[in-house]
mmCIF file of C-alpha atoms in Angstrom:
data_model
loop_
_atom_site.group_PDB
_atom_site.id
_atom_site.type_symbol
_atom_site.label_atom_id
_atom_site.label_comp_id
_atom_site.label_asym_id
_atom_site.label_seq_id
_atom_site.Cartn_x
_atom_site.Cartn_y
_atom_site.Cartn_z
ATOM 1 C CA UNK A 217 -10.816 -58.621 48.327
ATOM 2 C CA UNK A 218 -13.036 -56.375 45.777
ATOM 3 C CA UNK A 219 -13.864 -53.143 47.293
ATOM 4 C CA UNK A 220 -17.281 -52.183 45.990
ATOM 5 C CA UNK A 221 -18.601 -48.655 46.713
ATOM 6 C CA UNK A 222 -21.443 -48.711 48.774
ATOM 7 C CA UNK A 223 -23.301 -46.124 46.033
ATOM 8 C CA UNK A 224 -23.177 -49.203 43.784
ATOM 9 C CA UNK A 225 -24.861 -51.906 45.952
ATOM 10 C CA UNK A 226 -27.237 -49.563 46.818
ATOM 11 C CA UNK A 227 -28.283 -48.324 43.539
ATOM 12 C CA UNK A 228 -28.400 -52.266 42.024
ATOM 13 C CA UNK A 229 -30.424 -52.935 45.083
ATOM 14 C CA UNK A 230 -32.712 -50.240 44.491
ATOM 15 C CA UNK A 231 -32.650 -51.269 40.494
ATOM 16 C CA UNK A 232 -33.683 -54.838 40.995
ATOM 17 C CA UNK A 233 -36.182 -53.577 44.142
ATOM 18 C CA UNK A 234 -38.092 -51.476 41.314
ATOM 19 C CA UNK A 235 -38.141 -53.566 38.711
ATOM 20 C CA UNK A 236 -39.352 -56.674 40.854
ATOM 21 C CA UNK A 237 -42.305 -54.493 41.504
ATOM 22 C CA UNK A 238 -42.579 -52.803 38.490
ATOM 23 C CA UNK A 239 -42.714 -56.458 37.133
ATOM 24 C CA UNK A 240 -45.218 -57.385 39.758
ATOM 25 C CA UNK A 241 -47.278 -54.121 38.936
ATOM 26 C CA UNK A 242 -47.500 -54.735 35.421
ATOM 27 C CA UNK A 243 -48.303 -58.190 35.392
ATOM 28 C CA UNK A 244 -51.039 -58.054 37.772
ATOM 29 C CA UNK A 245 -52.521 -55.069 35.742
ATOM 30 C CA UNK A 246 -51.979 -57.005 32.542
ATOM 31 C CA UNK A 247 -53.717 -60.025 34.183
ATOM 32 C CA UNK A 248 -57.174 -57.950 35.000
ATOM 33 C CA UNK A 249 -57.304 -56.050 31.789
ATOM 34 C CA UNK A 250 -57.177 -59.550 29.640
ATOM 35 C CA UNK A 251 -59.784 -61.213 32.070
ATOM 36 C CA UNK A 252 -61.633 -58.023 31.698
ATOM 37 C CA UNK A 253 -61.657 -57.409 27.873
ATOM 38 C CA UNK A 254 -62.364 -61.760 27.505
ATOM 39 C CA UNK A 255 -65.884 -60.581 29.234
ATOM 40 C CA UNK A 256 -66.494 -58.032 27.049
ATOM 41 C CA UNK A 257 -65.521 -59.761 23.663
ATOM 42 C CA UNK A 258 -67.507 -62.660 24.841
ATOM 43 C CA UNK A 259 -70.160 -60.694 25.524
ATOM 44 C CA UNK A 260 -70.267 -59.443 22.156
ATOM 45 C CA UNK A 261 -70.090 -62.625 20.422
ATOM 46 C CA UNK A 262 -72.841 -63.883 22.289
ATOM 47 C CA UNK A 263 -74.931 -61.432 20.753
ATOM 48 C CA UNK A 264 -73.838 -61.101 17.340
ATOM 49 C CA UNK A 265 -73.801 -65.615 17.028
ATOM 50 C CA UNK A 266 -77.103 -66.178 16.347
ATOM 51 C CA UNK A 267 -76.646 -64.299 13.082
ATOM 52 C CA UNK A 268 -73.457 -66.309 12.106
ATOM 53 C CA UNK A 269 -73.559 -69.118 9.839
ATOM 54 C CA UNK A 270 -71.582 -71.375 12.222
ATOM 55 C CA UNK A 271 -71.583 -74.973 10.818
ATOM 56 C CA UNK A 272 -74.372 -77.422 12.713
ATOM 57 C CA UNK A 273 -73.131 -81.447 12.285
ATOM 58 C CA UNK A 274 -76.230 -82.264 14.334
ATOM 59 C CA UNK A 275 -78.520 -81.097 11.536
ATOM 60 C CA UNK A 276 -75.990 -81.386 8.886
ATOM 61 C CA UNK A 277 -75.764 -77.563 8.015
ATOM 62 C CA UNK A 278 -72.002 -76.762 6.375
ATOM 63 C CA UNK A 279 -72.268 -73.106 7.336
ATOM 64 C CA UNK A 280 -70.483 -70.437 5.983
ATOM 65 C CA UNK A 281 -66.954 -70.347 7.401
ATOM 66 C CA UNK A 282 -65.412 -67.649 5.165
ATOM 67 C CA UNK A 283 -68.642 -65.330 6.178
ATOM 68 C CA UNK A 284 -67.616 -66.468 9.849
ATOM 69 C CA UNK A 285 -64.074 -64.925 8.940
ATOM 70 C CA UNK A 286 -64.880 -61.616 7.810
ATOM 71 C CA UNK A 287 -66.517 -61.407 11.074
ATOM 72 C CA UNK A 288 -63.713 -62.351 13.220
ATOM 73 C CA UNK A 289 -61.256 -60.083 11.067
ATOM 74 C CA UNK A 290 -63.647 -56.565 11.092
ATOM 75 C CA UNK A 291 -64.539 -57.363 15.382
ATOM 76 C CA UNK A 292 -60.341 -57.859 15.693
ATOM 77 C CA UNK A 293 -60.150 -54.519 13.785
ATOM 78 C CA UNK A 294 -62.707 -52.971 16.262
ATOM 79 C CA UNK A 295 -60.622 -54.308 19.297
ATOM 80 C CA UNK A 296 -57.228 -52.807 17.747
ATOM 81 C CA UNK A 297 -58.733 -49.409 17.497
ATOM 82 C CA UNK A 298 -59.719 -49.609 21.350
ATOM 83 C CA UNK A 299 -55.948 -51.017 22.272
ATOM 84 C CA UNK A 300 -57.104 -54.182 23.188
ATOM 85 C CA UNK A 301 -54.907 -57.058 24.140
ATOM 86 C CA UNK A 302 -57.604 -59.573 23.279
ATOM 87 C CA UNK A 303 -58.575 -60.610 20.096
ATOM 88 C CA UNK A 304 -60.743 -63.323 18.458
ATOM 89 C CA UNK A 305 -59.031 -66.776 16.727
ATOM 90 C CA UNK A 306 -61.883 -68.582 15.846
ATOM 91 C CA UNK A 307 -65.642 -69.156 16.707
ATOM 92 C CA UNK A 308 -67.190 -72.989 16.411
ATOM 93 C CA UNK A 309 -69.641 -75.233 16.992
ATOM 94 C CA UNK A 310 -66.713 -77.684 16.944
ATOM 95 C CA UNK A 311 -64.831 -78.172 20.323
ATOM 96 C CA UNK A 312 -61.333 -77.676 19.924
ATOM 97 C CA UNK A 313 -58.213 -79.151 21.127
ATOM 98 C CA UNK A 314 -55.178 -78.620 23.065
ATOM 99 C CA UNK A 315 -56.647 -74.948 23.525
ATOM 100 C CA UNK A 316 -58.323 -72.557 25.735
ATOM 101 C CA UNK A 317 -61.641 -71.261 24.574
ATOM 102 C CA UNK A 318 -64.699 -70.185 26.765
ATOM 103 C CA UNK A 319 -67.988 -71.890 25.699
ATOM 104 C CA UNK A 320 -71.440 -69.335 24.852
ATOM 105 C CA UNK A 321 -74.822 -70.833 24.739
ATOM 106 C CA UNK A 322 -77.403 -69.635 22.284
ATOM 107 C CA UNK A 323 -80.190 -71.556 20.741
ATOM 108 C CA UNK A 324 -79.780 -74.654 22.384
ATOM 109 C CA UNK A 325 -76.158 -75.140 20.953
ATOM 110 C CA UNK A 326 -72.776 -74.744 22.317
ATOM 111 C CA UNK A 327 -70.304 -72.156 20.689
ATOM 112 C CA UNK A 328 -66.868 -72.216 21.723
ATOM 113 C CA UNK A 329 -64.836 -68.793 21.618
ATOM 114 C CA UNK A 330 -60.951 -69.359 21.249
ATOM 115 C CA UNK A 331 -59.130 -66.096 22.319
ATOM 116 C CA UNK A 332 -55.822 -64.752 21.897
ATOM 117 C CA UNK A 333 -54.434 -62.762 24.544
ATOM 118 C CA UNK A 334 -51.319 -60.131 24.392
ATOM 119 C CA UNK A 335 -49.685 -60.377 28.104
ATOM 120 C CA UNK A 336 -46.193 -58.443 27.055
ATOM 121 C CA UNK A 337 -44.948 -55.545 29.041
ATOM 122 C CA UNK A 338 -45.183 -52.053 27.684
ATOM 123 C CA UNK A 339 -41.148 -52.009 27.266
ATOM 124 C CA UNK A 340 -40.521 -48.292 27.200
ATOM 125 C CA UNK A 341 -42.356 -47.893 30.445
ATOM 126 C CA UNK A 342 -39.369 -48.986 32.417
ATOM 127 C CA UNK A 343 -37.953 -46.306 31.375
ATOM 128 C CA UNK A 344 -39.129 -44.903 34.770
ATOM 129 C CA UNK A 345 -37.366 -47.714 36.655
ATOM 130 C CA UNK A 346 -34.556 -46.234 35.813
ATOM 131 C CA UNK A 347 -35.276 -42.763 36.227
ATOM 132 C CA UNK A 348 -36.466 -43.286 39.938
ATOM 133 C CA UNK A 349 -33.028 -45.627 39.941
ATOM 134 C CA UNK A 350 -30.857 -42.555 39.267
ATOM 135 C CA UNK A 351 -32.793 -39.968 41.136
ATOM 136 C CA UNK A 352 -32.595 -42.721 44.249
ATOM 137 C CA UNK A 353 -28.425 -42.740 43.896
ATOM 138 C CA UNK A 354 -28.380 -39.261 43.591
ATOM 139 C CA UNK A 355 -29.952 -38.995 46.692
ATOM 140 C CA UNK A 356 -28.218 -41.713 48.309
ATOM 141 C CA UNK A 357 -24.783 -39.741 46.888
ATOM 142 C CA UNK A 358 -26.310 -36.997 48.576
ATOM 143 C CA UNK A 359 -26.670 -38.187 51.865
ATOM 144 C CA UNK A 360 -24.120 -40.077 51.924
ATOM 145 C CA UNK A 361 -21.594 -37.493 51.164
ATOM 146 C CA UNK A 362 -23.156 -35.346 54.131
ATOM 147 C CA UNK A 363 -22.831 -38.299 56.705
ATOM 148 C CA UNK A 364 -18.847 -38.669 55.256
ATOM 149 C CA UNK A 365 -18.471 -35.370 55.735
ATOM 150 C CA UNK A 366 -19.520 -35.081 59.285
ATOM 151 C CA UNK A 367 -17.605 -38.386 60.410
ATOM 152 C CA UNK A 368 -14.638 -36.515 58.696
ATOM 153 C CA UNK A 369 -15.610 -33.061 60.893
ATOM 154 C CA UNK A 370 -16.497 -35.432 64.204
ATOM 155 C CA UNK A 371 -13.154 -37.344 63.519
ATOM 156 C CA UNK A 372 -11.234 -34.291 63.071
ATOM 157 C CA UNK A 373 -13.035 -32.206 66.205
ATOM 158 C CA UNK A 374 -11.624 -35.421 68.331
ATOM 159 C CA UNK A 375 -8.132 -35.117 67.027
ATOM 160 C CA UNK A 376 -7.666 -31.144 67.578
ATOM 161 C CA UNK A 377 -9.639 -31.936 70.792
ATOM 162 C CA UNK A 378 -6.789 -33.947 72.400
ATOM 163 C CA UNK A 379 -3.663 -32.605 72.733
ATOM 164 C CA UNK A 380 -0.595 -33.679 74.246
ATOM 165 C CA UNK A 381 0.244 -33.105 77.688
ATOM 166 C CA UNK A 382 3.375 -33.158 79.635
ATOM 167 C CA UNK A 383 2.868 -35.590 82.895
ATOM 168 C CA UNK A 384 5.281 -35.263 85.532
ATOM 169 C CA UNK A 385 4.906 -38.055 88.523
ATOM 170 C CA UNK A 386 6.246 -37.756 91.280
ATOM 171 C CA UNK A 387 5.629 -41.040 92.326
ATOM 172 C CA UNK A 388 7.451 -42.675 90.202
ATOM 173 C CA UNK A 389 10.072 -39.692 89.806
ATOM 174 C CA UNK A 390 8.944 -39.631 86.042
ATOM 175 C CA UNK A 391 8.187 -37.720 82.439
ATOM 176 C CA UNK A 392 5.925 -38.708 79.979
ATOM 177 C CA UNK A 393 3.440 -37.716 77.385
ATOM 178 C CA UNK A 394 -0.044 -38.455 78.211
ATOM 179 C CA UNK A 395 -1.292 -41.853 76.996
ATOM 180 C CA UNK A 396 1.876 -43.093 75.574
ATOM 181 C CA UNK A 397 3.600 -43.880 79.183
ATOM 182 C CA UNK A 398 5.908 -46.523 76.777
ATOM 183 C CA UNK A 399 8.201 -43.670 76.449
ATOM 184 C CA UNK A 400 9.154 -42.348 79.990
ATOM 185 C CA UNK A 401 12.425 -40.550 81.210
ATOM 186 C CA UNK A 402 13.453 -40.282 84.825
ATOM 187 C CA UNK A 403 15.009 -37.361 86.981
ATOM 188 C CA UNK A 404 16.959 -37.157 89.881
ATOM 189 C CA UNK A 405 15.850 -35.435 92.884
ATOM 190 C CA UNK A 406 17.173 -32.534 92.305
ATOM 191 C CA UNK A 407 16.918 -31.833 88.391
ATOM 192 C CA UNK A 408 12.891 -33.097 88.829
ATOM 193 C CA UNK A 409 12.388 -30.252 91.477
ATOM 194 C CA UNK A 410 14.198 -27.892 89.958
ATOM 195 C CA UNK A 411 12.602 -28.740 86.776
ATOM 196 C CA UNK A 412 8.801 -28.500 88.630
ATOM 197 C CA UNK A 413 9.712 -25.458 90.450
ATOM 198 C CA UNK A 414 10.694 -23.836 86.895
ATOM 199 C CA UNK A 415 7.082 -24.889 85.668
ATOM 200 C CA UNK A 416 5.078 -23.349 88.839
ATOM 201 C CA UNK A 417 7.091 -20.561 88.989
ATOM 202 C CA UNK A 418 6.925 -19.378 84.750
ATOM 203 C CA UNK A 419 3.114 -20.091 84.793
ATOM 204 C CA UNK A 420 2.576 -17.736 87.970
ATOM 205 C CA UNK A 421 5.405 -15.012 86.594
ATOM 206 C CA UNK A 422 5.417 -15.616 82.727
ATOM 207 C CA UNK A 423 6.417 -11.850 82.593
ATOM 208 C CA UNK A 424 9.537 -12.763 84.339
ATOM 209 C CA UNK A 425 12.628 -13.657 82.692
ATOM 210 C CA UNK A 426 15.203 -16.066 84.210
ATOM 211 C CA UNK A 427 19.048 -15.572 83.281
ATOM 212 C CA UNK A 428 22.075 -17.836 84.010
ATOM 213 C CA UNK A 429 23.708 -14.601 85.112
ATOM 214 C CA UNK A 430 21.883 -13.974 87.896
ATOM 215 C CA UNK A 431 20.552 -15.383 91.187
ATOM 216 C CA UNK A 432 17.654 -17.866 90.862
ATOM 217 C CA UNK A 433 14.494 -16.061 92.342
ATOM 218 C CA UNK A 434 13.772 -16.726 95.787
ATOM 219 C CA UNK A 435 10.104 -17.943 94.670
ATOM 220 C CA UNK A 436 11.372 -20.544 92.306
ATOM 221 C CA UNK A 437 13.917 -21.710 95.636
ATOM 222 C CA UNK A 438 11.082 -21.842 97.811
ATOM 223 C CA UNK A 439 9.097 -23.648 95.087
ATOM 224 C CA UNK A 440 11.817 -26.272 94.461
ATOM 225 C CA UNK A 441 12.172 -26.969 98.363
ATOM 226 C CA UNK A 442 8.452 -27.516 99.112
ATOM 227 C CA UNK A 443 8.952 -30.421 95.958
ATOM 228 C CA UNK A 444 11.792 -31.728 97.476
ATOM 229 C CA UNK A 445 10.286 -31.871 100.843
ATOM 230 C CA UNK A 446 7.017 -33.755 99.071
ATOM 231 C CA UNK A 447 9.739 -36.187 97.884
ATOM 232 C CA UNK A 448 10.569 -37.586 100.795
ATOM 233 C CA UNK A 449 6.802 -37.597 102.175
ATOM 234 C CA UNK A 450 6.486 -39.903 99.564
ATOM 235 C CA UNK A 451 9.141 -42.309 100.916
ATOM 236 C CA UNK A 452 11.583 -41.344 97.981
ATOM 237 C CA UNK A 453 15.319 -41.312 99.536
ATOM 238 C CA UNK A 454 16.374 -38.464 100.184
ATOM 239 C CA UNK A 455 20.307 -38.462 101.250
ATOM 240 C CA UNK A 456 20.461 -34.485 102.215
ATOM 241 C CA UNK A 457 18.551 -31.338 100.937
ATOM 242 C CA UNK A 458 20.266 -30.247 97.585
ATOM 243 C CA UNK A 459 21.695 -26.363 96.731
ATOM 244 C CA UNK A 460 19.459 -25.754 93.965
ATOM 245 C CA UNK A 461 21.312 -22.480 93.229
ATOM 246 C CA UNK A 462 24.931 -24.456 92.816
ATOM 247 C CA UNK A 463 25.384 -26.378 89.162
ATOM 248 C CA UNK A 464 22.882 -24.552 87.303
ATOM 249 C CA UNK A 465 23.867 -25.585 83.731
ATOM 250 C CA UNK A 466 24.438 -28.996 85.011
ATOM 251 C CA UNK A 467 20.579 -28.952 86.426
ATOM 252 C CA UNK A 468 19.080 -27.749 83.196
ATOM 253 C CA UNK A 469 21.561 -30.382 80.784
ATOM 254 C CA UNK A 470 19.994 -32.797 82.816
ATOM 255 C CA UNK A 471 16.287 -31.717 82.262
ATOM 256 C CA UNK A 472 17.158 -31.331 78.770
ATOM 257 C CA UNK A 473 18.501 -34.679 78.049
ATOM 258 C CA UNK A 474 15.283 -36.021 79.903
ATOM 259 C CA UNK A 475 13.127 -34.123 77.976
ATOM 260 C CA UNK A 476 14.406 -35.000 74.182
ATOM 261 C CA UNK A 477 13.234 -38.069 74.075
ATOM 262 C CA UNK A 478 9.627 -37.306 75.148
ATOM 263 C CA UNK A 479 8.985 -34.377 73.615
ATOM 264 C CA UNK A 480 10.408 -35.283 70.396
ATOM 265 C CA UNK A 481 6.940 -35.990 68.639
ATOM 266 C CA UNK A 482 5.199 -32.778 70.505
ATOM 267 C CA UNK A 483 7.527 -29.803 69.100
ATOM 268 C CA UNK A 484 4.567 -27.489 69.736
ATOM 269 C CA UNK A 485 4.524 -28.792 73.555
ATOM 270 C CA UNK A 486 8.641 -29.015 73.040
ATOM 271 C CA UNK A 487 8.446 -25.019 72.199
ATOM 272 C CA UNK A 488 6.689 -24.428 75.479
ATOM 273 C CA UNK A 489 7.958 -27.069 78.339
ATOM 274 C CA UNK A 490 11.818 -27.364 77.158
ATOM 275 C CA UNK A 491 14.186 -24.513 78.728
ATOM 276 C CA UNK A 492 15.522 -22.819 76.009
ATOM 277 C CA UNK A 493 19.056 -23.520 74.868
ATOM 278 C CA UNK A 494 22.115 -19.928 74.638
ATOM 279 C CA UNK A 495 23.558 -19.627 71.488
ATOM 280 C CA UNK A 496 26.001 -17.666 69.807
ATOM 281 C CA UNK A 497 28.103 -15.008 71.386
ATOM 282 C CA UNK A 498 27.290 -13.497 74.817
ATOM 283 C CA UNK A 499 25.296 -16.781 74.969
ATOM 284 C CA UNK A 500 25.086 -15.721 79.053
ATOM 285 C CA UNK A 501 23.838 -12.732 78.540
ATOM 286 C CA UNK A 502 20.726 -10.714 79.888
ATOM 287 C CA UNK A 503 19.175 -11.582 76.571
ATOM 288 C CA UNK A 504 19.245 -15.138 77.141
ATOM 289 C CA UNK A 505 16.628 -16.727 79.622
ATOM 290 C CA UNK A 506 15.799 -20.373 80.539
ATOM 291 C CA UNK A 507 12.749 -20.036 81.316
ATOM 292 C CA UNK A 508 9.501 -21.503 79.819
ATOM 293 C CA UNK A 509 7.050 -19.556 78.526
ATOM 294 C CA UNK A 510 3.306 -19.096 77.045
ATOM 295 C CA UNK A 511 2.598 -21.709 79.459
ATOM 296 C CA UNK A 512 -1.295 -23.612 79.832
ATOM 297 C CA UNK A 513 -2.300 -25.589 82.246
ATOM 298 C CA UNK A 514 -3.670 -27.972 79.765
ATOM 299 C CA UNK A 515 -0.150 -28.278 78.661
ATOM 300 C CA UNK A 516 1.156 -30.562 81.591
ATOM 301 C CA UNK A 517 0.016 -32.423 84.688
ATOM 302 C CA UNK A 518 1.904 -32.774 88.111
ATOM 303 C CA UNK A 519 0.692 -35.883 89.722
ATOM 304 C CA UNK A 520 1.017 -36.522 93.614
ATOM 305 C CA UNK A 521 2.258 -33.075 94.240
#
């Protein structure tokens, strides 16, 4: 299918929209000014006829048609030199045929006036069709870049404005990215409180680093319990209450491998909600922490906690 710019239908629309009028305008002022200027050259001949030698069968006078000639030719003259779009074909006593003529009455006799009228446009003043045509796409490019250019800004504003968010449910023992549930992982009990306790407990103490090396804070254990405990509230089986100290690189391999999948489209959400991997030598040292940081709360969402 032909994809015509909008700019072009509207500037043909607005070319044949003028002109129709223009047209209109013209012709209707054409129309008055020949009705207009027949009065007036009628009125002249009706004063100047009783001094022309017009032929009279009833009496059998010839007349003088060449003298009747000169007269037509200087009063067409006159009527040039006032621009007038009406001039004079002949003047008789004879009635003539298969044309338009207006019939004077002077001295008990009929004369019959045959005019010629010039109804053509004035070519060159369309010039200004197409002059308000251009000034009226101009405007319309105007415009209509402006109202592009704000769908582009609105459309944009949307985009930045939603951001993906980490969802962790616990009724479903779930991960997912906000609004695109299609791709879910799913955690054990213990990994998914671990995992949740490691969340709470680096948004309330981003300061504080956690190391592989050392004991897991008692306020991420406590954290991890109270999730574990909501677990079962939620009729989740629960076989026995896990050591969340015990199998630590196991714990986080397993949140790991849950969140690749998820997070793979979000790296800047990845960066922030993924505990970070050791690597190279001394991989367990005091330099090396799992935790998350720079955390937001617009960056995830616990639901039924």
């Amino acid at each position: 299918m032909i994809n015509i710019k909008p700019i072009y239908i509207f500037t043909a629309a607005v070319f044949v929209l003028l002109s129709l009028l223009f047209y209109l305008g013209q012709e209707n002022k054409i129309a008055q000014a020949v009705e207009l200027q027949s009065e007036q050259v009628a009125k002249r001949v009706s004063l100047d006829v009783s001094s022309l030698p017009l032929a009279e069968p009833l009496f059998n006078y010839a007349g003088n048609q060449q003298e009747v000639d000169i007269y037509i030719e200087q009063l067409n003259l006159q009527l040039d030199l006032l621009d007038s779009r009406v001039k004079v074909e002949s003047i008789s006593t004879v009635k003539p045929s298969n044309k338009t003529f207006l019939e004077l009455f002077a001295n008990y006799k009929t004369i019959y006036l045959v005019l010629i009228a010039d109804t053509s446009h004035v070519k060159y003043t369309y010039i200004i069709v197409m002059l308000l045509t251009f000034a009226n796409a101009l405007l319309y490019r105007k415009v209509f870049r402006k109202h592009i250019e704000n769908r582009v800004k609105k459309r944009v504003a949307s985009v930045e404005t939603i951001k993906p968010k980490l969802v962790v449910d616990l009724y479903s023992k779930s991960l997912f990215i906000e609004g695109t549930s299609d791709i879910q992982s799913q955690l054990a009990n213990k990994p998914l409180c671990f995992y949740l306790a490691m969340i709470e407990f680096s948004h309330a103490y981003p300061d504080l680093n956690l190391h592989l090396n050392k004991d897991v804070p008692v306020e991420l254990l406590t954290i991890a319990e109270k999730y574990f405990h909501r677990l079962s509230v939620l009729g989740h089986t629960v076989r026995k209450r896990p050591n969340f100290s015990n199998s630590l690189e196991k714990t986080l391999s397993e949140i790991r491998a849950a969140l690749d999948e998820i997070l793979r489209e979000s790296p800047e959400l990845k960066a922030k909600l993924y505990p970070p991997k050791a690597h190279g030598e001394g991989s367990r040292s005091k330099l090396h922490s799992y935790g998350l940081k720079d955390l937001l709360d617009s960056d995830y969402e616990i639901r039924g906690k």
